[in-house]
Amino acid sequence: MKQSLQLKIGQQLTMTPQLQQAIKLLQLSSLELELEIQQALEENPLLDVEDEFSETQVEDEAAAEGDADGLDDPLDPELTGDPETFEDTVGVDDYAGDVPDDVPVDSSWEDLSTPSTPSSPSSDALPDTDFEARNSSAETLQDHLLWQLNLTPMTDRDRVIAEAIIESVNPEGLLDSTLEDIRIGLMDGPLDAQTTAEDEDGEATIECAEIEAVLRLLQHFEPTGACARDLRECLMIQLQRLDASTPWRSEALVILDEHIDKLASRDFTTLRKQTKLDDRTLAAAIDLIQTLNPRPGNAIGDDHAEYVVPDVYVRRDGNRWMVTLNPEATPKLRINETYASLIKRADSSPDNQYLRDNLQEARWFMKSLQSRNETLLKVATQIVEHQRAFLDYGEEAMKPLVLHDIADAVEMHESTISRVTTNKYLHTPRGIFELKYFFSSHVSTTTGGEVSSTAIRALIKKMTAEEDPKKPLSDSKIAAILNEQNIKVARRTVAKYRESLAIPPSNERKRLV
């Protein structure tokens, strides 16, 4: 085959490193952005955090020499982190604009920027993090039970049985295995010659009654109700641990022991006849049962708190809603002028090239961070403008909103809007919400209008909260009430929205009083 050269013209989308970095920063949450900034500060010596006292360092030195009368107030409102005084500020606007796209060959850094005392990244630059608290493993329910077991005197044989039982307890505190399964497991392994009894044939043996005796002992451990074999036993253990003088305790024990199936199905009529209790006594006993914990294991375990740091603040200023970025979530960055001043023109040495490369990377990072903040502020402003009724009146006034609406308003692609609204939170007088919370589909009305699905959920939640507990509203009845309000919604749609709100069906919401 003859070789030849051919010239072709085509279009191709290329992701430059700068674009990749900008997209990466755009989709990071505030906590992830904090880690990304910290990593950049550690890796790039040309990048610094603008400390709140850096602007007065020179004046502090002058004060030490006796010129204290010329000092300004160091508590600049823009640097205090107070969202009430932080007006439309984007994290690096004041600094990224001062950095030229390239360093002129015939210029020194003193010609490009105002000198200031260099600062290095410190622990005060970003919010402190408790490394040990964030990375230590939380105590599990098994760990808590084993800790109590080690404090309990018992024979080696019983201890092996107890450990096997604890291994079969699920995170909620109930046994996942039957006593027979535990017995078979013990016969196959953990019990050795010293702790195993033998039958007439010389074979190792263990009885379920022995396992049950150890189980009864473990059921006295904390949390109360752990190691129970089912829900009934779990609640019975908790009731029996209450003081005997507790009001309605004996009635509650009878209901759990003999009529728990009727209580589960909320068949109060049959329950009233079988227990021969009046409505007041029956309701009091059921209220006592409802104070018990059906999942005692949840009290022990991973209680690691996930903190939400709002990216944007919204506050009312007269008749307007002001949107500002959270200054604590976007610390201000600057170029380290001391290192930048060391860059020499027409010098291709490795050290000089290293400084040039890091200066360019620092500039890219600051511009990407600025682009992220500008986009976030622009999108949040449009969302607030569209959902002003929600801020004024609550969830029931939420309007339908999709990504396409915001994308058209800010002249960006829908994928960009999706990235900037994921894991970003808005602090409002009504609470903290993820930006995606304000997006919802719509349902048509009989008058030709549209209602947000979020508003319908709020209406369903309000109706179920105000319903008669003796006669709770069914899904069909809720759909009929919404149709009377000109909202066309089917029963199955009401059921879907109700389930998304974790509201049980009407038969499970029924109460005696």
Short mmCIF file of C-alpha atoms in Angstrom, two decimals:
data_model
loop_
_atom_site.label_atom_id
_atom_site.label_comp_id
_atom_site.label_asym_id
_atom_site.label_seq_id
_atom_site.Cartn_x
_atom_site.Cartn_y
_atom_site.Cartn_z
CA MET A 1 0.00 0.00 0.00
CA LYS A 2 1.33 3.38 -0.99
CA GLN A 3 1.79 5.88 1.84
CA SER A 4 0.57 9.44 1.41
CA LEU A 5 -0.13 12.58 3.42
CA GLN A 6 -3.67 13.92 3.66
CA LEU A 7 -5.02 17.14 5.16
CA LYS A 8 -8.41 16.96 6.93
CA ILE A 9 -10.51 19.70 8.51
CA GLY A 10 -12.75 18.89 11.45
CA GLN A 11 -14.12 20.15 14.75
CA GLN A 12 -13.22 18.65 18.09
CA LEU A 13 -14.07 19.58 21.66
CA THR A 14 -10.93 19.78 23.79
CA MET A 15 -10.98 19.99 27.56
CA THR A 16 -8.11 22.23 28.56
CA PRO A 17 -6.62 21.86 32.05
CA GLN A 18 -8.11 25.22 33.01
CA LEU A 19 -11.60 24.12 31.91
CA GLN A 20 -11.28 20.80 33.71
CA GLN A 21 -10.27 22.60 36.88
CA ALA A 22 -13.16 25.08 36.60
CA ILE A 23 -15.68 22.26 36.13
CA LYS A 24 -14.19 20.35 39.06
CA LEU A 25 -14.48 23.33 41.40
CA LEU A 26 -17.99 24.09 40.18
CA GLN A 27 -19.42 20.78 41.35
CA LEU A 28 -17.67 20.66 44.74
CA SER A 29 -19.61 21.22 47.95
CA SER A 30 -18.40 23.82 50.44
CA LEU A 31 -16.62 21.20 52.58
CA GLU A 32 -15.00 19.61 49.53
CA LEU A 33 -13.97 23.04 48.28
CA GLU A 34 -12.34 23.74 51.64
CA LEU A 35 -10.20 20.61 51.26
CA GLU A 36 -9.37 21.49 47.65
CA ILE A 37 -8.22 24.98 48.64
CA GLN A 38 -6.17 23.61 51.51
CA GLN A 39 -4.46 21.15 49.16
CA ALA A 40 -3.72 23.92 46.67
CA LEU A 41 -2.22 26.07 49.45
CA GLU A 42 0.02 23.21 50.55
CA GLU A 43 1.24 22.37 47.05
CA ASN A 44 1.67 25.85 45.58
CA PRO A 45 4.00 28.30 47.39
CA LEU A 46 2.76 31.17 45.18
CA LEU A 47 -0.76 30.87 46.62
CA ASP A 48 -1.76 32.43 49.94
CA VAL A 49 -4.92 33.06 51.94
CA GLU A 50 -5.80 36.70 52.53
CA ASP A 51 -5.71 36.82 56.32
CA GLU A 52 -7.98 39.33 58.04
CA PHE A 53 -4.96 40.93 59.72
CA SER A 54 -2.63 40.92 56.71
CA GLU A 55 -3.70 44.37 55.55
CA THR A 56 -2.70 45.93 58.86
CA GLN A 57 0.58 44.15 59.42
CA VAL A 58 2.60 47.05 58.08
CA GLU A 59 0.64 49.48 60.26
CA ASP A 60 1.13 47.24 63.29
CA GLU A 61 4.87 47.44 62.75
CA ALA A 62 4.60 51.21 62.53
CA ALA A 63 2.60 51.25 65.76
CA ALA A 64 5.36 49.31 67.47
CA GLU A 65 7.74 52.10 66.46
CA GLY A 66 5.50 54.76 68.02
CA ASP A 67 3.21 55.71 65.14
CA ALA A 68 0.03 54.24 66.59
CA ASP A 69 -2.16 57.28 65.82
CA GLY A 70 -2.33 56.47 62.12
CA LEU A 71 -3.86 53.01 62.49
CA ASP A 72 -7.23 52.20 60.96
CA ASP A 73 -9.84 49.99 62.55
CA PRO A 74 -8.76 46.42 61.72
CA LEU A 75 -12.29 45.10 62.01
CA ASP A 76 -13.31 45.61 58.40
CA PRO A 77 -16.98 44.56 58.05
CA GLU A 78 -16.17 42.72 54.84
CA LEU A 79 -13.64 40.55 56.68
CA THR A 80 -15.66 39.69 59.75
CA GLY A 81 -17.65 37.01 57.95
CA ASP A 82 -20.96 38.55 58.97
CA PRO A 83 -23.53 37.78 56.25
CA GLU A 84 -25.47 40.92 57.18
CA THR A 85 -22.59 43.14 56.07
CA PHE A 86 -21.26 41.02 53.27
CA GLU A 87 -22.93 42.55 50.23
CA ASP A 88 -22.64 40.78 46.86
CA THR A 89 -19.01 39.86 47.39
CA VAL A 90 -17.42 37.09 45.39
CA GLY A 91 -14.50 35.43 47.14
CA VAL A 92 -11.57 36.39 44.94
CA ASP A 93 -12.91 39.32 42.94
CA ASP A 94 -10.65 41.84 44.66
CA TYR A 95 -7.53 39.82 43.99
CA ALA A 96 -7.92 37.89 40.79
CA GLY A 97 -8.46 41.09 38.84
CA ASP A 98 -5.09 42.45 39.99
CA VAL A 99 -3.18 39.50 38.54
CA PRO A 100 -2.25 39.98 34.85
CA ASP A 101 -2.62 37.13 32.39
CA ASP A 102 1.15 36.94 32.03
CA VAL A 103 4.16 38.48 33.73
CA PRO A 104 5.81 41.06 31.40
CA VAL A 105 9.35 40.14 30.62
CA ASP A 106 10.67 43.62 31.29
CA SER A 107 8.75 44.21 34.54
CA SER A 108 9.35 43.34 38.14
CA TRP A 109 6.61 42.26 40.47
CA GLU A 110 6.82 45.55 42.36
CA ASP A 111 5.45 47.25 39.21
CA LEU A 112 2.43 44.96 39.14
CA SER A 113 1.19 44.83 42.70
CA THR A 114 1.33 46.70 45.97
CA PRO A 115 3.96 45.16 48.24
CA SER A 116 2.81 43.60 51.45
CA THR A 117 4.26 41.34 54.05
CA PRO A 118 4.23 37.69 52.91
CA SER A 119 2.03 35.24 54.69
CA SER A 120 2.06 31.50 54.69
CA PRO A 121 -0.88 29.14 55.02
CA SER A 122 -1.69 28.70 58.66
CA SER A 123 -4.16 26.76 60.69
CA ASP A 124 -6.14 29.98 61.19
CA ALA A 125 -6.58 30.54 57.45
CA LEU A 126 -9.29 27.92 57.09
CA PRO A 127 -11.77 26.57 59.62
CA ASP A 128 -10.16 24.15 62.07
CA THR A 129 -10.92 20.49 61.58
CA ASP A 130 -10.88 17.86 64.29
CA PHE A 131 -8.94 15.12 62.52
CA GLU A 132 -9.37 12.62 65.31
CA ALA A 133 -13.13 13.17 65.55
CA ARG A 134 -13.64 12.94 61.79
CA ASN A 135 -11.55 9.82 61.22
CA SER A 136 -12.12 7.77 64.38
CA SER A 137 -14.52 4.86 64.02
CA ALA A 138 -17.74 5.11 66.01
CA GLU A 139 -18.65 2.53 68.63
CA THR A 140 -20.99 -0.15 67.29
CA LEU A 141 -23.75 -1.90 69.20
CA GLN A 142 -21.65 -5.09 69.32
CA ASP A 143 -18.74 -3.15 70.82
CA HIS A 144 -21.03 -1.70 73.48
CA LEU A 145 -22.46 -5.12 74.37
CA LEU A 146 -19.01 -6.77 74.46
CA TRP A 147 -17.76 -3.99 76.76
CA GLN A 148 -20.55 -4.83 79.22
CA LEU A 149 -19.87 -8.54 78.77
CA ASN A 150 -16.24 -8.08 79.81
CA LEU A 151 -17.46 -6.50 83.05
CA THR A 152 -19.83 -9.40 83.80
CA PRO A 153 -18.48 -12.44 85.69
CA MET A 154 -19.37 -15.76 84.04
CA THR A 155 -17.83 -19.07 83.04
CA ASP A 156 -15.76 -19.46 79.89
CA ARG A 157 -18.49 -21.59 78.36
CA ASP A 158 -21.18 -18.97 78.95
CA ARG A 159 -18.86 -16.25 77.66
CA VAL A 160 -18.39 -18.07 74.35
CA ILE A 161 -22.17 -18.48 74.06
CA ALA A 162 -22.69 -14.78 74.87
CA GLU A 163 -20.21 -13.70 72.20
CA ALA A 164 -22.00 -15.86 69.63
CA ILE A 165 -25.33 -14.26 70.57
CA ILE A 166 -23.91 -10.74 70.35
CA GLU A 167 -22.54 -11.50 66.88
CA SER A 168 -26.09 -12.34 65.78
CA VAL A 169 -27.55 -9.01 66.94
CA ASN A 170 -28.34 -6.62 64.06
CA PRO A 171 -27.67 -2.85 64.23
CA GLU A 172 -31.25 -2.24 65.40
CA GLY A 173 -30.70 -4.46 68.44
CA LEU A 174 -32.74 -7.56 67.50
CA LEU A 175 -31.46 -11.10 66.99
CA ASP A 176 -31.14 -12.14 63.36
CA SER A 177 -30.65 -15.83 64.19
CA THR A 178 -32.74 -18.37 66.05
CA LEU A 179 -31.41 -20.15 69.11
CA GLU A 180 -31.13 -23.34 67.06
CA ASP A 181 -28.97 -21.59 64.47
CA ILE A 182 -26.73 -20.24 67.22
CA ARG A 183 -26.48 -23.72 68.76
CA ILE A 184 -25.44 -25.26 65.46
CA GLY A 185 -22.87 -22.53 64.92
CA LEU A 186 -21.39 -23.14 68.37
CA MET A 187 -21.22 -26.89 67.79
CA ASP A 188 -19.26 -26.33 64.58
CA GLY A 189 -16.62 -24.05 65.97
CA PRO A 190 -16.20 -21.75 68.97
CA LEU A 191 -16.70 -24.30 71.78
CA ASP A 192 -13.51 -26.24 72.48
CA ALA A 193 -12.87 -29.32 74.60
CA GLN A 194 -12.54 -27.32 77.78
CA THR A 195 -15.86 -25.49 77.45
CA THR A 196 -18.00 -28.17 75.74
CA ALA A 197 -20.01 -30.86 77.49
CA GLU A 198 -20.13 -34.34 75.97
CA ASP A 199 -22.99 -36.79 75.62
CA GLU A 200 -22.87 -40.55 76.26
CA ASP A 201 -21.14 -41.15 72.92
CA GLY A 202 -18.42 -38.64 73.71
CA GLU A 203 -19.65 -36.04 71.22
CA ALA A 204 -19.79 -32.32 72.04
CA THR A 205 -23.27 -31.12 72.94
CA ILE A 206 -25.05 -27.93 73.93
CA GLU A 207 -28.73 -27.29 74.62
CA CYS A 208 -30.92 -24.39 73.45
CA ALA A 209 -32.07 -23.92 77.05
CA GLU A 210 -28.50 -23.09 78.02
CA ILE A 211 -28.27 -20.53 75.20
CA GLU A 212 -31.59 -19.01 76.27
CA ALA A 213 -30.34 -18.63 79.84
CA VAL A 214 -27.34 -16.64 78.61
CA LEU A 215 -29.66 -14.65 76.34
CA ARG A 216 -31.80 -13.64 79.34
CA LEU A 217 -28.67 -12.33 81.00
CA LEU A 218 -27.69 -10.30 77.94
CA GLN A 219 -31.17 -8.78 77.77
CA HIS A 220 -30.36 -6.94 81.01
CA PHE A 221 -27.58 -5.04 79.22
CA GLU A 222 -27.95 -1.52 77.87
CA PRO A 223 -29.63 -0.33 75.70
CA THR A 224 -32.79 -1.74 77.19
CA GLY A 225 -34.50 -4.06 74.71
CA ALA A 226 -31.36 -5.19 72.91
CA CYS A 227 -30.85 -8.91 72.16
CA ALA A 228 -34.63 -9.45 71.86
CA ARG A 229 -35.84 -12.05 69.39
CA ASP A 230 -38.72 -10.00 68.00
CA LEU A 231 -40.49 -6.68 68.41
CA ARG A 232 -42.90 -7.99 71.02
CA GLU A 233 -40.10 -9.23 73.27
CA CYS A 234 -38.15 -6.01 72.73
CA LEU A 235 -41.04 -3.85 73.93
CA MET A 236 -41.91 -6.25 76.75
CA ILE A 237 -38.35 -6.03 78.12
CA GLN A 238 -38.55 -2.24 78.15
CA LEU A 239 -41.93 -2.26 79.89
CA GLN A 240 -40.77 -4.76 82.51
CA ARG A 241 -37.77 -2.55 83.29
CA LEU A 242 -40.08 0.33 84.15
CA ASP A 243 -41.02 0.94 87.75
CA ALA A 244 -44.00 -1.14 88.87
CA SER A 245 -45.82 2.02 89.91
CA THR A 246 -45.74 3.43 86.37
CA PRO A 247 -49.32 4.34 85.35
CA TRP A 248 -50.92 1.98 82.80
CA ARG A 249 -47.90 -0.38 82.86
CA SER A 250 -49.93 -3.53 83.62
CA GLU A 251 -52.49 -2.74 80.89
CA ALA A 252 -49.70 -2.12 78.38
CA LEU A 253 -48.09 -5.47 79.28
CA VAL A 254 -51.36 -7.28 78.63
CA ILE A 255 -51.80 -5.57 75.26
CA LEU A 256 -48.27 -6.44 74.13
CA ASP A 257 -48.37 -10.00 75.47
CA GLU A 258 -51.77 -11.05 74.16
CA HIS A 259 -53.04 -8.55 71.59
CA ILE A 260 -50.02 -7.11 69.75
CA ASP A 261 -51.46 -8.23 66.39
CA LYS A 262 -54.59 -6.14 66.96
CA LEU A 263 -52.49 -3.19 68.04
CA ALA A 264 -50.35 -3.49 64.89
CA SER A 265 -53.44 -3.48 62.66
CA ARG A 266 -55.01 -0.66 64.73
CA ASP A 267 -58.15 -2.67 65.20
CA PHE A 268 -59.16 -0.64 68.23
CA THR A 269 -62.74 -1.92 68.28
CA THR A 270 -61.66 -5.54 68.70
CA LEU A 271 -58.86 -4.53 71.03
CA ARG A 272 -61.32 -2.67 73.26
CA LYS A 273 -63.61 -5.72 73.44
CA GLN A 274 -60.84 -8.25 74.14
CA THR A 275 -59.09 -6.18 76.81
CA LYS A 276 -62.36 -4.86 78.29
CA LEU A 277 -60.77 -1.43 78.71
CA ASP A 278 -62.55 1.86 78.22
CA ASP A 279 -61.34 4.33 75.60
CA ARG A 280 -59.45 6.50 78.07
CA THR A 281 -57.53 3.61 79.66
CA LEU A 282 -56.82 1.97 76.32
CA ALA A 283 -55.53 5.24 74.84
CA ALA A 284 -53.28 5.83 77.87
CA ALA A 285 -51.82 2.31 77.65
CA ILE A 286 -51.16 2.70 73.93
CA ASP A 287 -49.50 6.07 74.56
CA LEU A 288 -47.18 4.37 77.05
CA ILE A 289 -46.30 1.69 74.48
CA GLN A 290 -45.55 4.39 71.92
CA THR A 291 -42.93 5.88 74.24
CA LEU A 292 -40.88 2.67 73.92
CA ASN A 293 -38.07 2.28 71.40
CA PRO A 294 -38.68 -0.47 68.80
CA ARG A 295 -35.08 -0.10 67.58
CA PRO A 296 -32.92 0.17 70.72
CA GLY A 297 -29.73 -0.43 68.78
CA ASN A 298 -30.09 2.92 67.05
CA ALA A 299 -29.19 4.61 70.33
CA ILE A 300 -25.69 3.14 69.97
CA GLY A 301 -23.70 3.44 66.80
CA ASP A 302 -22.46 5.92 64.27
CA ASP A 303 -23.65 9.29 65.54
CA HIS A 304 -21.19 11.22 63.38
CA ALA A 305 -22.83 14.53 62.60
CA GLU A 306 -22.85 15.72 59.01
CA TYR A 307 -22.62 19.49 59.09
CA VAL A 308 -24.12 21.60 56.33
CA VAL A 309 -22.28 24.82 55.51
CA PRO A 310 -24.51 27.18 53.49
CA ASP A 311 -22.92 28.49 50.32
CA VAL A 312 -25.35 31.39 49.87
CA TYR A 313 -27.23 33.64 52.28
CA VAL A 314 -30.63 35.19 51.55
CA ARG A 315 -32.00 37.98 53.70
CA ARG A 316 -34.72 40.56 53.42
CA ASP A 317 -33.76 44.18 52.92
CA GLY A 318 -36.96 46.19 52.92
CA ASN A 319 -39.04 44.87 50.04
CA ARG A 320 -36.09 43.12 48.41
CA TRP A 321 -34.38 39.79 48.98
CA MET A 322 -30.59 40.17 49.05
CA VAL A 323 -28.42 37.26 47.89
CA THR A 324 -24.80 37.07 49.05
CA LEU A 325 -22.15 34.39 49.12
CA ASN A 326 -21.01 32.96 52.43
CA PRO A 327 -17.54 34.45 53.00
CA GLU A 328 -16.60 31.61 55.33
CA ALA A 329 -17.18 29.07 52.54
CA THR A 330 -15.04 30.98 50.00
CA PRO A 331 -11.87 32.34 51.61
CA LYS A 332 -10.05 35.05 49.69
CA LEU A 333 -6.83 34.04 47.98
CA ARG A 334 -3.88 36.10 46.78
CA ILE A 335 -0.48 35.73 45.15
CA ASN A 336 2.50 35.49 47.48
CA GLU A 337 4.31 38.64 46.44
CA THR A 338 7.64 37.66 47.98
CA TYR A 339 8.00 34.55 45.86
CA ALA A 340 6.51 36.26 42.80
CA SER A 341 9.10 39.06 43.04
CA LEU A 342 11.85 36.46 42.72
CA ILE A 343 10.83 35.67 39.13
CA LYS A 344 13.51 37.02 36.81
CA ARG A 345 13.07 37.98 33.20
CA ALA A 346 14.94 35.99 30.56
CA ASP A 347 15.92 33.37 33.15
CA SER A 348 15.36 29.74 32.16
CA SER A 349 16.87 28.17 35.27
CA PRO A 350 14.88 25.33 36.91
CA ASP A 351 14.13 27.42 40.01
CA ASN A 352 12.85 30.36 37.98
CA GLN A 353 10.77 28.06 35.76
CA TYR A 354 9.32 26.42 38.87
CA LEU A 355 8.19 29.80 40.18
CA ARG A 356 6.71 30.75 36.79
CA ASP A 357 4.75 27.49 36.55
CA ASN A 358 3.37 27.82 40.05
CA LEU A 359 2.47 31.46 39.45
CA GLN A 360 0.48 30.45 36.39
CA GLU A 361 -1.21 27.58 38.26
CA ALA A 362 -2.09 29.93 41.13
CA ARG A 363 -3.61 32.39 38.67
CA TRP A 364 -5.65 29.60 37.02
CA PHE A 365 -6.89 28.37 40.38
CA MET A 366 -7.96 31.84 41.47
CA LYS A 367 -9.77 32.48 38.18
CA SER A 368 -11.52 29.09 38.40
CA LEU A 369 -12.58 29.88 41.95
CA GLN A 370 -13.82 33.29 40.88
CA SER A 371 -15.79 31.73 38.01
CA ARG A 372 -17.36 29.23 40.42
CA ASN A 373 -18.43 31.95 42.84
CA GLU A 374 -19.83 34.19 40.10
CA THR A 375 -21.82 31.30 38.60
CA LEU A 376 -23.11 30.20 42.01
CA LEU A 377 -24.19 33.73 42.90
CA LYS A 378 -25.85 34.24 39.51
CA VAL A 379 -27.80 30.96 39.69
CA ALA A 380 -28.83 31.48 43.33
CA THR A 381 -30.06 34.98 42.50
CA GLN A 382 -32.26 33.67 39.70
CA ILE A 383 -33.65 30.92 41.93
CA VAL A 384 -34.53 33.43 44.66
CA GLU A 385 -36.10 35.74 42.09
CA HIS A 386 -38.24 32.89 40.79
CA GLN A 387 -39.22 31.56 44.23
CA ARG A 388 -39.90 34.83 46.07
CA ALA A 389 -43.37 33.56 46.95
CA PHE A 390 -41.81 30.67 48.86
CA LEU A 391 -39.68 33.06 50.90
CA ASP A 392 -42.73 35.22 51.63
CA TYR A 393 -45.42 32.59 52.29
CA GLY A 394 -43.80 29.14 52.60
CA GLU A 395 -43.84 25.81 50.78
CA GLU A 396 -47.46 26.07 49.69
CA ALA A 397 -46.49 29.03 47.47
CA MET A 398 -43.63 27.21 45.73
CA LYS A 399 -43.71 27.62 41.95
CA PRO A 400 -42.79 24.99 39.36
CA LEU A 401 -39.17 25.28 38.26
CA VAL A 402 -36.89 23.18 36.07
CA LEU A 403 -33.22 23.45 35.17
CA HIS A 404 -34.08 24.74 31.70
CA ASP A 405 -35.75 27.85 33.17
CA ILE A 406 -32.62 28.89 35.09
CA ALA A 407 -30.33 27.90 32.21
CA ASP A 408 -32.18 30.27 29.89
CA ALA A 409 -32.13 33.07 32.45
CA VAL A 410 -28.35 32.93 33.04
CA GLU A 411 -27.51 31.82 29.46
CA MET A 412 -25.77 28.62 30.51
CA HIS A 413 -26.16 24.95 29.72
CA GLU A 414 -28.47 22.81 31.85
CA SER A 415 -25.55 20.54 32.83
CA THR A 416 -23.79 23.56 34.33
CA ILE A 417 -26.91 24.46 36.33
CA SER A 418 -27.12 20.85 37.52
CA ARG A 419 -23.51 20.93 38.72
CA VAL A 420 -23.82 24.27 40.49
CA THR A 421 -27.03 23.26 42.33
CA THR A 422 -25.78 19.88 43.58
CA ASN A 423 -24.61 19.85 47.21
CA LYS A 424 -24.93 23.64 47.41
CA TYR A 425 -27.10 25.05 50.19
CA LEU A 426 -29.09 28.24 50.57
CA HIS A 427 -29.57 29.83 53.99
CA THR A 428 -32.99 31.48 54.20
CA PRO A 429 -35.15 32.79 57.07
CA ARG A 430 -37.20 29.60 56.63
CA GLY A 431 -34.21 27.28 57.02
CA ILE A 432 -31.33 25.84 55.01
CA PHE A 433 -32.24 24.15 51.74
CA GLU A 434 -30.26 22.53 48.96
CA LEU A 435 -30.55 24.51 45.74
CA LYS A 436 -32.10 21.48 44.04
CA TYR A 437 -34.98 21.67 46.53
CA PHE A 438 -36.36 24.67 44.65
CA PHE A 439 -36.72 22.65 41.43
CA SER A 440 -39.89 20.64 41.00
CA SER A 441 -42.27 19.41 38.35
CA HIS A 442 -45.72 20.89 37.88
CA VAL A 443 -49.32 19.73 38.00
CA SER A 444 -51.98 21.40 35.90
CA THR A 445 -55.00 23.12 37.40
CA THR A 446 -58.55 23.25 36.11
CA THR A 447 -58.12 26.96 35.39
CA GLY A 448 -55.17 26.34 33.08
CA GLY A 449 -52.44 27.22 35.57
CA GLU A 450 -49.66 25.15 37.11
CA VAL A 451 -48.88 24.09 40.68
CA SER A 452 -45.54 22.87 41.93
CA SER A 453 -45.31 19.30 43.21
CA THR A 454 -43.54 20.71 46.29
CA ALA A 455 -46.58 22.88 47.01
CA ILE A 456 -48.85 19.84 46.67
CA ARG A 457 -46.69 17.90 49.12
CA ALA A 458 -46.97 20.80 51.55
CA LEU A 459 -50.76 20.78 51.19
CA ILE A 460 -50.90 17.02 51.80
CA LYS A 461 -48.69 17.39 54.87
CA LYS A 462 -50.89 20.17 56.19
CA MET A 463 -54.13 18.24 55.62
CA THR A 464 -52.86 15.08 57.34
CA ALA A 465 -51.59 17.15 60.28
CA GLU A 466 -55.00 18.80 60.75
CA GLU A 467 -57.17 15.72 60.10
CA ASP A 468 -59.43 14.04 62.66
CA PRO A 469 -57.26 11.28 64.24
CA LYS A 470 -60.34 9.06 64.61
CA LYS A 471 -61.18 9.40 60.90
CA PRO A 472 -57.95 10.09 58.97
CA LEU A 473 -58.17 11.20 55.37
CA SER A 474 -57.73 8.53 52.73
CA ASP A 475 -55.73 9.16 49.55
CA SER A 476 -58.96 9.37 47.56
CA LYS A 477 -60.37 11.96 49.96
CA ILE A 478 -57.19 14.05 49.77
CA ALA A 479 -57.35 13.90 45.96
CA ALA A 480 -60.97 15.05 46.07
CA ILE A 481 -60.10 18.00 48.35
CA LEU A 482 -57.29 19.03 46.01
CA ASN A 483 -59.64 18.81 43.02
CA GLU A 484 -62.00 21.16 44.85
CA GLN A 485 -59.07 23.60 44.98
CA ASN A 486 -58.71 23.29 41.15
CA ILE A 487 -55.64 21.03 41.44
CA LYS A 488 -55.99 18.02 39.14
CA VAL A 489 -54.21 15.15 40.87
CA ALA A 490 -54.96 11.41 40.86
CA ARG A 491 -55.22 9.19 43.93
CA ARG A 492 -52.05 7.28 43.00
CA THR A 493 -50.19 10.59 42.73
CA VAL A 494 -51.36 11.54 46.21
CA ALA A 495 -50.14 8.15 47.47
CA LYS A 496 -46.73 8.72 45.86
CA TYR A 497 -46.37 12.18 47.38
CA ARG A 498 -47.58 10.91 50.78
CA GLU A 499 -45.00 8.10 50.77
CA SER A 500 -42.24 10.55 49.83
CA LEU A 501 -43.17 12.54 52.96
CA ALA A 502 -42.96 9.35 55.09
CA ILE A 503 -46.63 9.71 56.03
CA PRO A 504 -48.25 6.31 56.72
CA PRO A 505 -51.57 5.36 55.08
CA SER A 506 -54.86 6.28 56.69
CA ASN A 507 -55.37 2.96 58.50
CA GLU A 508 -52.02 3.40 60.25
CA ARG A 509 -52.75 7.02 61.20
CA LYS A 510 -55.92 6.15 63.02
CA ARG A 511 -55.98 7.11 66.71
CA LEU A 512 -58.42 6.62 69.56
CA VAL A 513 -58.38 10.28 70.54
#
